[in-house]
Amino acid sequence: MLFGKQINRYYLKHAPMLLLGVLVLIAVDYFQLLVPEFYQMVVDGINEGEVPVDGVLRPFDMDFLLEEICLPLIVVILIMVVGRFLWRICFFGSGIKVETDLRGRMFDHCKDLSQQYYQVNKVGGLMSLFTNDLETVQDCFGSGILSFCDALFLGGLALIKMAGVNLPMMLLSLIPMGSLLAVSTVVGKSLQKRWQTRQAAFSSLSDFSQESFSGIAVVKAFVKETKELMAFHKLNKENEDANISYTKASTLLNISVMLFVESVICVILGYGGYLVYSDVLTPGELVEFIGYFTAIVWPIMAISQLIEMRSRGKASLERITELLEAPIDVKDNETVTDVEHIAGDITCKNLTFTYPGGSYKVLEDVSFHIKAGENVGIIGKTGAGKTTLVDLILRTYNVPDGTLFLDGRDVNTLPIQTVRKFCAYVPQDNFLFSDTIGKNIAFASDSEDPALIKQAAELSDVHDNISEFTLGYDTVLGERGVTVSGGQKQRISIARALMKDASVLILDDSVSAVDVKTEKKILENLRTLRKGKTTILIAHRISTVEQMDKILFLEDGKLAAVGAHKELYDTCPAYRTMVELQKLESLGKEDRSND
Ligand code: ADP
């Protein structure tokens, strides 16, 4: 059986079902142990010609066989069949319910974990928790209770019956079984460690496979298939070694069980034969004793299975517990109070930020004010801290108190969900779901109104592209459907964000993959559509942001300058240099295309 903070609650929750299972199991065990008594009657009946039944001697004939052996035996067998069916439903059914509930809780917890958690813990590893480990825990829960109860009741009852036939022979049989228990305990500990290693190896393997499949385009482009294959072989070999190591220990345990079972049979046959020879036991009683022992071979096996299963289950449960207890590090303060509306006024006061576990300040002493309804561009070299800044506005990470304000309220005093509810975001890696284009666009909104979806697509200048697909907005994207270009992906993501019509729209480098003409069109649409609403646009090209009300120019995590394009050009030499360089670059490109 498996115990732990995250699983104990299920014993209570499924108590009626489990209790019914245990009661049925005890009844089945009781009836199962009636069978050896029939053996005894038959063997002694054959030997002596008559059999005592309730103190009366009855001749051993066909009537006796039918009335006292066959019919009762059929009833016993029927009860056992129905009972076994019932307890299987009770134990395994609860195991499946536990698995489903745990999976739901894990998913629920996962959705609250911060982005940082997913940067440290890989998807492949998480997937193995949701598949392999959960299955092991489920198996251990249902079968664990079964093995435990069976070992306890069938084993206990059989031992009592064996003692009833002959106490010294029962005690002698206990010696090898005691040794088995000692060996099992030692091997069990090693099994748990080996299972942990095996699961870790499997996680690495699935991490690697997942990354390889996701990055297949890069692998192929750099002709690195062989390198990937070698790396996969290495991990596969490690997984194999861990599997073999576990199987070795588990086989050792199983063989030990067989060894001890066989030694008990030796004891019974040797010592029991001697007792029959000395007239202490009848041959029928010896067969009955062997019948009881045969009945407890399964509980003995169950103990070893229980030890093996528990070792696996404990290791898997530990991994699941680790996930379930992973702290939710980005969460609401206890003092947050909700607001009806956020207009989109953003103030940053001496904001300094270091990533959790990071060693340097990614943003340093950043201060600015964005009035509600302003169009703001953020510009700066790669790594300057632009994405980090918008991630902080979206509360993806914890923000130091008193540094970031929305509508004059410290973001830490607002519920995170509210902050995000009033923002729409187009991230740099435009993730689209394997679903229809229409549903992808409607994702951010409560409405799936085709007219609104079409309007959003028109504003992000992707409607014409979508119309070219045979199924239009019903075209399925991703693994199960068509692949769209980087620029189309960006524009579908913009359409998704526009569907929300939020007070603050944040676009992180979202027009980098579209041509200048399309970019212009989208920016114009944004200006018209989002009048009175805040729009923040991270860009690399100055041309993308030069029309904006305000530009934040970041350099190495510091805000080098804030102001309109002309103002920055006149007052900030670094900005001016950047503008000149980009002008030269685009002139170069034009020249090359004219040649
Ligand atoms: P930009 O958007 O201007 O290109 P980023 O905000 O993405 O820059 O990154 C700024 C710096 O922070 C970079 O040096 C980057 O390596 C680092 N960084 C980004 N994300 C993380 C993270 N999750 N953990 C630690 N460092 C990070």
XYZ file of N, CA, C and O in Angstrom, residues 14 17-18 21-22 25 83-100 135 137-148 150 298 305 309:
164
model
N -12.489 7.122 -1.001
C -13.045 5.902 -1.604
C -13.291 4.824 -0.561
O -13.362 3.632 -0.910
N -16.129 2.085 -1.106
C -15.799 1.163 -2.196
C -14.697 0.183 -1.738
O -14.765 -1.021 -1.989
N -13.672 0.757 -1.063
C -12.549 -0.073 -0.626
C -13.000 -1.059 0.446
O -12.588 -2.220 0.451
N -14.800 -3.846 -1.073
C -13.813 -4.721 -1.702
C -13.170 -5.637 -0.673
O -13.020 -6.847 -0.889
N -12.776 -5.056 0.482
C -12.098 -5.840 1.520
C -13.046 -6.923 2.058
O -12.648 -8.080 2.221
N -13.395 -9.593 -0.429
C -12.131 -10.340 -0.492
C -12.044 -11.342 0.663
O -11.653 -12.498 0.467
N -17.307 -13.073 -6.416
C -16.567 -12.262 -5.431
C -15.319 -11.643 -6.054
O -15.042 -10.455 -5.900
N -14.583 -12.467 -6.818
C -13.334 -11.953 -7.420
C -13.633 -10.835 -8.403
O -12.890 -9.861 -8.504
N -14.740 -10.980 -9.130
C -15.161 -9.939 -10.067
C -15.462 -8.638 -9.303
O -14.998 -7.559 -9.668
N -16.181 -8.813 -8.185
C -16.592 -7.639 -7.397
C -15.392 -6.901 -6.799
O -15.275 -5.681 -6.907
N -14.477 -7.685 -6.141
C -13.362 -6.946 -5.529
C -12.425 -6.314 -6.549
O -11.812 -5.292 -6.301
N -12.367 -6.941 -7.723
C -11.536 -6.310 -8.778
C -12.122 -4.938 -9.133
O -11.396 -3.952 -9.266
N -13.460 -4.902 -9.282
C -14.107 -3.620 -9.624
C -13.825 -2.597 -8.525
O -13.471 -1.447 -8.777
N -13.965 -3.062 -7.262
C -13.783 -2.123 -6.135
C -12.350 -1.579 -6.090
O -12.130 -0.372 -6.016
N -11.363 -2.487 -6.139
C -9.968 -2.032 -5.979
C -9.445 -1.310 -7.220
O -8.919 -0.213 -7.131
N -9.617 -1.965 -8.368
C -9.045 -1.362 -9.578
C -9.834 -0.123 -9.994
O -9.269 0.842 -10.507
N -11.168 -0.174 -9.740
C -12.000 0.995 -10.053
C -11.547 2.201 -9.249
O -11.389 3.302 -9.789
N -11.281 2.001 -7.940
C -10.828 3.155 -7.134
C -9.453 3.617 -7.601
O -9.168 4.822 -7.602
N -8.602 2.645 -7.995
C -7.269 3.012 -8.492
C -7.384 3.946 -9.683
O -6.687 4.962 -9.781
N -8.298 3.628 -10.605
C -8.468 4.460 -11.810
C -9.009 5.835 -11.426
O -8.582 6.862 -11.963
N -9.918 5.848 -10.437
C -10.476 7.141 -10.002
C -9.374 8.000 -9.381
O -9.307 9.210 -9.600
N -8.498 7.348 -8.595
C -7.388 8.085 -7.973
C -6.489 8.674 -9.055
O -6.090 9.840 -8.996
N -6.199 7.872 -10.070
C -5.333 8.339 -11.161
C -5.953 9.567 -11.837
O -5.276 10.570 -12.063
N -7.256 9.481 -12.124
C -7.932 10.590 -12.817
C -7.895 11.846 -11.950
O -7.595 12.944 -12.434
N 0.569 6.107 -13.858
C 0.126 4.735 -14.065
C 0.649 3.836 -12.934
O -0.062 2.993 -12.414
N 1.442 4.757 -9.898
C 0.735 5.065 -8.655
C -0.655 4.419 -8.676
O -1.093 3.828 -7.684
N -1.309 4.480 -9.825
C -2.638 3.870 -9.947
C -2.565 2.378 -9.681
O -3.327 1.826 -8.904
N -1.581 1.747 -10.303
C -1.382 0.312 -10.165
C -1.157 -0.046 -8.705
O -1.719 -0.990 -8.154
N -0.321 0.774 -8.074
C 0.068 0.516 -6.694
C -1.117 0.710 -5.751
O -1.253 -0.004 -4.769
N -1.956 1.683 -6.062
C -3.098 1.965 -5.181
C -4.064 0.777 -5.190
O -4.365 0.196 -4.151
N -4.526 0.384 -6.383
C -5.516 -0.697 -6.475
C -4.920 -2.036 -6.098
O -5.353 -2.688 -5.137
N -3.846 -2.414 -6.823
C -3.266 -3.729 -6.578
C -2.600 -3.782 -5.208
O -2.493 -4.843 -4.607
N -2.118 -2.636 -4.740
C -1.443 -2.579 -3.433
C -2.391 -2.992 -2.319
O -2.053 -3.832 -1.480
N -3.595 -2.419 -2.339
C -4.557 -2.758 -1.287
C -4.931 -4.237 -1.398
O -5.004 -4.952 -0.403
N -5.095 -4.684 -2.647
C -5.460 -6.084 -2.870
C -4.381 -7.008 -2.295
O -4.671 -7.911 -1.507
N -3.110 -6.761 -2.676
C -2.028 -7.636 -2.223
C -1.931 -7.603 -0.698
O -1.745 -8.631 -0.053
N -2.063 -6.395 -0.140
C -1.933 -6.253 1.310
C -3.036 -7.043 2.028
O -2.766 -7.843 2.934
N -4.972 -9.415 0.831
C -4.915 -10.835 0.539
C -3.851 -11.517 1.390
O -4.073 -12.587 1.941
N 0.006 -17.706 -3.162
C -0.334 -16.418 -3.786
C -0.123 -15.253 -2.802
O 0.559 -14.285 -3.141
N 5.276 -9.042 -4.415
C 4.767 -8.075 -5.406
C 4.505 -6.734 -4.751
O 4.784 -5.680 -5.306
N 5.995 -3.438 -5.892
C 5.067 -2.412 -6.346
C 5.190 -1.150 -5.503
O 5.164 -0.032 -5.990
